């Protein structure tokens, strides 16, 4: 990671800046609100329009460049949905001669009826669908990292690529994204 930043002395100031920015009330609210919104609207495999649109809206608000349309479903006879909801975002220089680090979050939920007590305010509103594996948390953490990295983009010598991957729960979504 040190190779991404300009000088060794900047590493300690970067760690301090990350610590300060990640521990604000605004960041806590952002993370909590985002995770709960995603948790309320779980989507399966290759059918993730709401999840993908939510991520795109946040990336746009953060002024982070991204591409969409990744992970098209090539086996609709096996997996429902057309796919194409994967997202790849970029923070940093985008220089092919500098390092590139990839951070990934899976986006899809499971076909499970949620019966978790004491979370009525953000419980799944989709009968038979639930973020039981924590992918809502994974997406939220990656969006939080994106927000922090964007604040320090000028310090990054290289590219941090953020991959939001559908169809992790048995649909080979990352395989599709790599193939594409």
mmCIF file of C-alpha atoms in Angstrom:
data_model
loop_
_atom_site.group_PDB
_atom_site.id
_atom_site.type_symbol
_atom_site.label_atom_id
_atom_site.label_comp_id
_atom_site.label_asym_id
_atom_site.label_seq_id
_atom_site.Cartn_x
_atom_site.Cartn_y
_atom_site.Cartn_z
ATOM 1 C CA UNK A 1 0.000 0.000 0.000
ATOM 2 C CA UNK A 2 2.873 2.358 0.715
ATOM 3 C CA UNK A 3 3.755 2.388 -3.001
ATOM 4 C CA UNK A 4 0.496 4.219 -3.679
ATOM 5 C CA UNK A 5 1.566 7.325 -1.786
ATOM 6 C CA UNK A 6 4.182 9.892 -2.661
ATOM 7 C CA UNK A 7 6.627 9.738 0.271
ATOM 8 C CA UNK A 8 7.036 7.684 3.466
ATOM 9 C CA UNK A 9 6.385 10.782 5.601
ATOM 10 C CA UNK A 10 2.969 11.090 3.965
ATOM 11 C CA UNK A 11 2.022 7.618 5.168
ATOM 12 C CA UNK A 12 1.697 8.693 8.796
ATOM 13 C CA UNK A 13 -0.242 11.829 7.835
ATOM 14 C CA UNK A 14 -2.439 9.694 5.582
ATOM 15 C CA UNK A 15 -3.173 7.258 8.396
ATOM 16 C CA UNK A 16 -4.083 10.168 10.634
ATOM 17 C CA UNK A 17 -6.334 11.703 7.967
ATOM 18 C CA UNK A 18 -8.062 8.355 7.329
ATOM 19 C CA UNK A 19 -8.593 7.914 11.050
ATOM 20 C CA UNK A 20 -10.096 11.389 11.407
ATOM 21 C CA UNK A 21 -12.382 11.104 8.355
ATOM 22 C CA UNK A 22 -13.536 7.574 9.159
ATOM 23 C CA UNK A 23 -14.583 8.440 12.701
ATOM 24 C CA UNK A 24 -16.911 11.357 12.021
ATOM 25 C CA UNK A 25 -20.601 11.404 12.867
ATOM 26 C CA UNK A 26 -21.297 12.017 9.160
ATOM 27 C CA UNK A 27 -19.441 8.854 8.143
ATOM 28 C CA UNK A 28 -21.252 6.800 10.782
ATOM 29 C CA UNK A 29 -24.610 8.125 9.561
ATOM 30 C CA UNK A 30 -23.658 7.508 5.920
ATOM 31 C CA UNK A 31 -22.621 3.913 6.632
ATOM 32 C CA UNK A 32 -25.632 3.118 8.796
ATOM 33 C CA UNK A 33 -28.137 4.684 6.408
ATOM 34 C CA UNK A 34 -26.613 3.001 3.359
ATOM 35 C CA UNK A 35 -26.458 -0.455 4.915
ATOM 36 C CA UNK A 36 -30.001 -0.283 6.224
ATOM 37 C CA UNK A 37 -31.348 0.928 2.875
ATOM 38 C CA UNK A 38 -29.628 -1.958 1.095
ATOM 39 C CA UNK A 39 -30.791 -4.421 3.755
ATOM 40 C CA UNK A 40 -34.437 -3.398 3.238
ATOM 41 C CA UNK A 41 -34.270 -4.105 -0.516
ATOM 42 C CA UNK A 42 -32.325 -7.351 -1.050
ATOM 43 C CA UNK A 43 -32.052 -8.621 -4.622
ATOM 44 C CA UNK A 44 -30.887 -11.972 -5.966
ATOM 45 C CA UNK A 45 -28.156 -13.130 -8.353
ATOM 46 C CA UNK A 46 -28.371 -11.225 -11.641
ATOM 47 C CA UNK A 47 -31.466 -9.161 -10.755
ATOM 48 C CA UNK A 48 -30.056 -6.147 -8.894
ATOM 49 C CA UNK A 49 -31.500 -2.939 -10.406
ATOM 50 C CA UNK A 50 -32.209 -1.178 -7.097
ATOM 51 C CA UNK A 51 -28.866 -2.145 -5.556
ATOM 52 C CA UNK A 52 -26.947 -1.103 -8.672
ATOM 53 C CA UNK A 53 -28.830 2.209 -8.938
ATOM 54 C CA UNK A 54 -28.168 2.951 -5.260
ATOM 55 C CA UNK A 55 -24.438 2.344 -5.692
ATOM 56 C CA UNK A 56 -24.332 4.426 -8.876
ATOM 57 C CA UNK A 57 -26.135 7.315 -7.149
ATOM 58 C CA UNK A 58 -23.640 7.310 -4.286
ATOM 59 C CA UNK A 59 -20.622 7.085 -6.613
ATOM 60 C CA UNK A 60 -22.023 9.977 -8.663
ATOM 61 C CA UNK A 61 -22.573 12.024 -5.501
ATOM 62 C CA UNK A 62 -18.967 11.304 -4.490
ATOM 63 C CA UNK A 63 -17.778 12.336 -7.989
ATOM 64 C CA UNK A 64 -16.197 8.935 -8.605
ATOM 65 C CA UNK A 65 -15.984 7.725 -12.211
ATOM 66 C CA UNK A 66 -17.488 4.307 -12.912
ATOM 67 C CA UNK A 67 -18.731 2.006 -15.640
ATOM 68 C CA UNK A 68 -21.822 -0.176 -15.537
ATOM 69 C CA UNK A 69 -23.238 -3.100 -17.446
ATOM 70 C CA UNK A 70 -20.841 -5.690 -16.043
ATOM 71 C CA UNK A 71 -21.681 -9.373 -15.375
ATOM 72 C CA UNK A 72 -24.279 -10.092 -18.008
ATOM 73 C CA UNK A 73 -26.048 -13.387 -17.401
ATOM 74 C CA UNK A 74 -24.966 -15.831 -20.105
ATOM 75 C CA UNK A 75 -27.062 -18.658 -18.631
ATOM 76 C CA UNK A 76 -30.623 -17.301 -18.275
ATOM 77 C CA UNK A 77 -31.858 -20.895 -18.495
ATOM 78 C CA UNK A 78 -30.095 -21.553 -15.172
ATOM 79 C CA UNK A 79 -30.065 -18.158 -13.399
ATOM 80 C CA UNK A 80 -32.939 -15.674 -13.565
ATOM 81 C CA UNK A 81 -32.286 -12.129 -14.743
ATOM 82 C CA UNK A 82 -30.394 -10.490 -17.575
ATOM 83 C CA UNK A 83 -27.532 -9.280 -15.415
ATOM 84 C CA UNK A 84 -25.415 -6.308 -16.351
ATOM 85 C CA UNK A 85 -25.748 -4.721 -12.907
ATOM 86 C CA UNK A 86 -22.072 -4.961 -11.974
ATOM 87 C CA UNK A 87 -20.135 -1.736 -11.489
ATOM 88 C CA UNK A 88 -16.424 -0.910 -11.728
ATOM 89 C CA UNK A 89 -15.294 2.433 -10.277
ATOM 90 C CA UNK A 90 -11.877 4.077 -10.329
ATOM 91 C CA UNK A 91 -10.092 6.420 -7.933
ATOM 92 C CA UNK A 92 -6.566 7.683 -8.588
ATOM 93 C CA UNK A 93 -4.400 8.367 -11.618
ATOM 94 C CA UNK A 94 -5.623 5.594 -13.958
ATOM 95 C CA UNK A 95 -2.040 5.406 -15.257
ATOM 96 C CA UNK A 96 -1.143 2.010 -16.735
ATOM 97 C CA UNK A 97 2.454 2.484 -15.543
ATOM 98 C CA UNK A 98 1.475 2.816 -11.877
ATOM 99 C CA UNK A 99 0.124 0.212 -9.439
ATOM 100 C CA UNK A 100 -3.521 -0.803 -9.426
ATOM 101 C CA UNK A 101 -5.274 -2.192 -6.362
ATOM 102 C CA UNK A 102 -8.693 -3.853 -6.650
ATOM 103 C CA UNK A 103 -11.244 -3.840 -3.836
ATOM 104 C CA UNK A 104 -14.369 -5.974 -4.333
ATOM 105 C CA UNK A 105 -17.784 -6.236 -2.748
ATOM 106 C CA UNK A 106 -20.463 -8.765 -3.585
ATOM 107 C CA UNK A 107 -23.983 -7.329 -3.912
ATOM 108 C CA UNK A 108 -26.571 -10.104 -4.014
ATOM 109 C CA UNK A 109 -28.783 -11.509 -1.273
ATOM 110 C CA UNK A 110 -30.101 -15.007 -0.581
ATOM 111 C CA UNK A 111 -33.558 -16.514 -1.136
ATOM 112 C CA UNK A 112 -34.304 -16.694 2.602
ATOM 113 C CA UNK A 113 -37.233 -15.347 4.607
ATOM 114 C CA UNK A 114 -35.889 -12.874 7.149
ATOM 115 C CA UNK A 115 -37.021 -13.506 10.698
ATOM 116 C CA UNK A 116 -34.446 -11.429 12.548
ATOM 117 C CA UNK A 117 -35.949 -9.889 15.711
ATOM 118 C CA UNK A 118 -35.612 -6.247 16.781
ATOM 119 C CA UNK A 119 -34.785 -4.726 13.375
ATOM 120 C CA UNK A 120 -38.261 -3.813 12.163
ATOM 121 C CA UNK A 121 -37.084 -0.383 10.978
ATOM 122 C CA UNK A 122 -34.714 -1.874 8.394
ATOM 123 C CA UNK A 123 -35.897 -5.465 7.999
ATOM 124 C CA UNK A 124 -36.144 -6.858 4.459
ATOM 125 C CA UNK A 125 -39.270 -5.660 2.673
ATOM 126 C CA UNK A 126 -38.878 -8.371 0.024
ATOM 127 C CA UNK A 127 -40.600 -11.601 1.066
ATOM 128 C CA UNK A 128 -38.261 -14.555 0.731
ATOM 129 C CA UNK A 129 -35.139 -12.432 0.175
ATOM 130 C CA UNK A 130 -32.548 -11.459 2.775
ATOM 131 C CA UNK A 131 -28.980 -10.221 3.084
ATOM 132 C CA UNK A 132 -28.106 -13.189 5.302
ATOM 133 C CA UNK A 133 -24.435 -13.285 4.219
ATOM 134 C CA UNK A 134 -23.736 -9.611 4.842
ATOM 135 C CA UNK A 135 -23.350 -8.426 1.267
ATOM 136 C CA UNK A 136 -25.240 -5.258 2.207
ATOM 137 C CA UNK A 137 -22.426 -4.664 4.685
ATOM 138 C CA UNK A 138 -19.766 -5.457 2.079
ATOM 139 C CA UNK A 139 -21.212 -2.896 -0.353
ATOM 140 C CA UNK A 140 -21.508 -0.337 2.436
ATOM 141 C CA UNK A 141 -17.898 -0.849 3.529
ATOM 142 C CA UNK A 142 -16.652 -0.478 -0.037
ATOM 143 C CA UNK A 143 -18.682 2.719 -0.484
ATOM 144 C CA UNK A 144 -17.236 4.004 2.805
ATOM 145 C CA UNK A 145 -13.728 3.205 1.583
ATOM 146 C CA UNK A 146 -14.560 4.946 -1.700
ATOM 147 C CA UNK A 147 -15.619 8.090 0.160
ATOM 148 C CA UNK A 148 -12.387 8.110 2.182
ATOM 149 C CA UNK A 149 -10.146 7.376 -0.798
ATOM 150 C CA UNK A 150 -11.827 10.060 -2.895
ATOM 151 C CA UNK A 151 -10.932 12.640 -0.235
ATOM 152 C CA UNK A 152 -7.282 11.596 -0.645
ATOM 153 C CA UNK A 153 -7.250 10.933 -4.369
ATOM 154 C CA UNK A 154 -4.508 13.490 -5.050
ATOM 155 C CA UNK A 155 -2.189 11.506 -2.767
ATOM 156 C CA UNK A 156 -2.686 8.202 -4.606
ATOM 157 C CA UNK A 157 -0.015 7.281 -7.137
ATOM 158 C CA UNK A 158 -1.851 4.613 -9.045
ATOM 159 C CA UNK A 159 -5.423 3.439 -9.224
ATOM 160 C CA UNK A 160 -7.799 1.907 -6.737
ATOM 161 C CA UNK A 161 -10.431 -0.021 -8.666
ATOM 162 C CA UNK A 162 -13.707 -0.697 -6.845
ATOM 163 C CA UNK A 163 -15.644 -3.713 -8.101
ATOM 164 C CA UNK A 164 -19.298 -4.191 -7.141
ATOM 165 C CA UNK A 165 -20.062 -7.761 -8.137
ATOM 166 C CA UNK A 166 -23.469 -9.405 -8.590
ATOM 167 C CA UNK A 167 -24.248 -13.124 -8.517
ATOM 168 C CA UNK A 168 -21.733 -14.199 -5.895
ATOM 169 C CA UNK A 169 -24.211 -16.622 -4.347
ATOM 170 C CA UNK A 170 -23.770 -19.380 -6.921
ATOM 171 C CA UNK A 171 -23.996 -17.396 -10.146
ATOM 172 C CA UNK A 172 -20.279 -16.942 -10.900
ATOM 173 C CA UNK A 173 -20.659 -13.159 -11.146
ATOM 174 C CA UNK A 174 -16.950 -12.393 -10.698
ATOM 175 C CA UNK A 175 -16.048 -14.937 -13.338
ATOM 176 C CA UNK A 176 -18.386 -13.115 -15.716
ATOM 177 C CA UNK A 177 -16.851 -9.736 -14.851
ATOM 178 C CA UNK A 178 -13.322 -11.041 -15.460
ATOM 179 C CA UNK A 179 -14.391 -12.587 -18.770
ATOM 180 C CA UNK A 180 -15.943 -9.290 -19.850
#
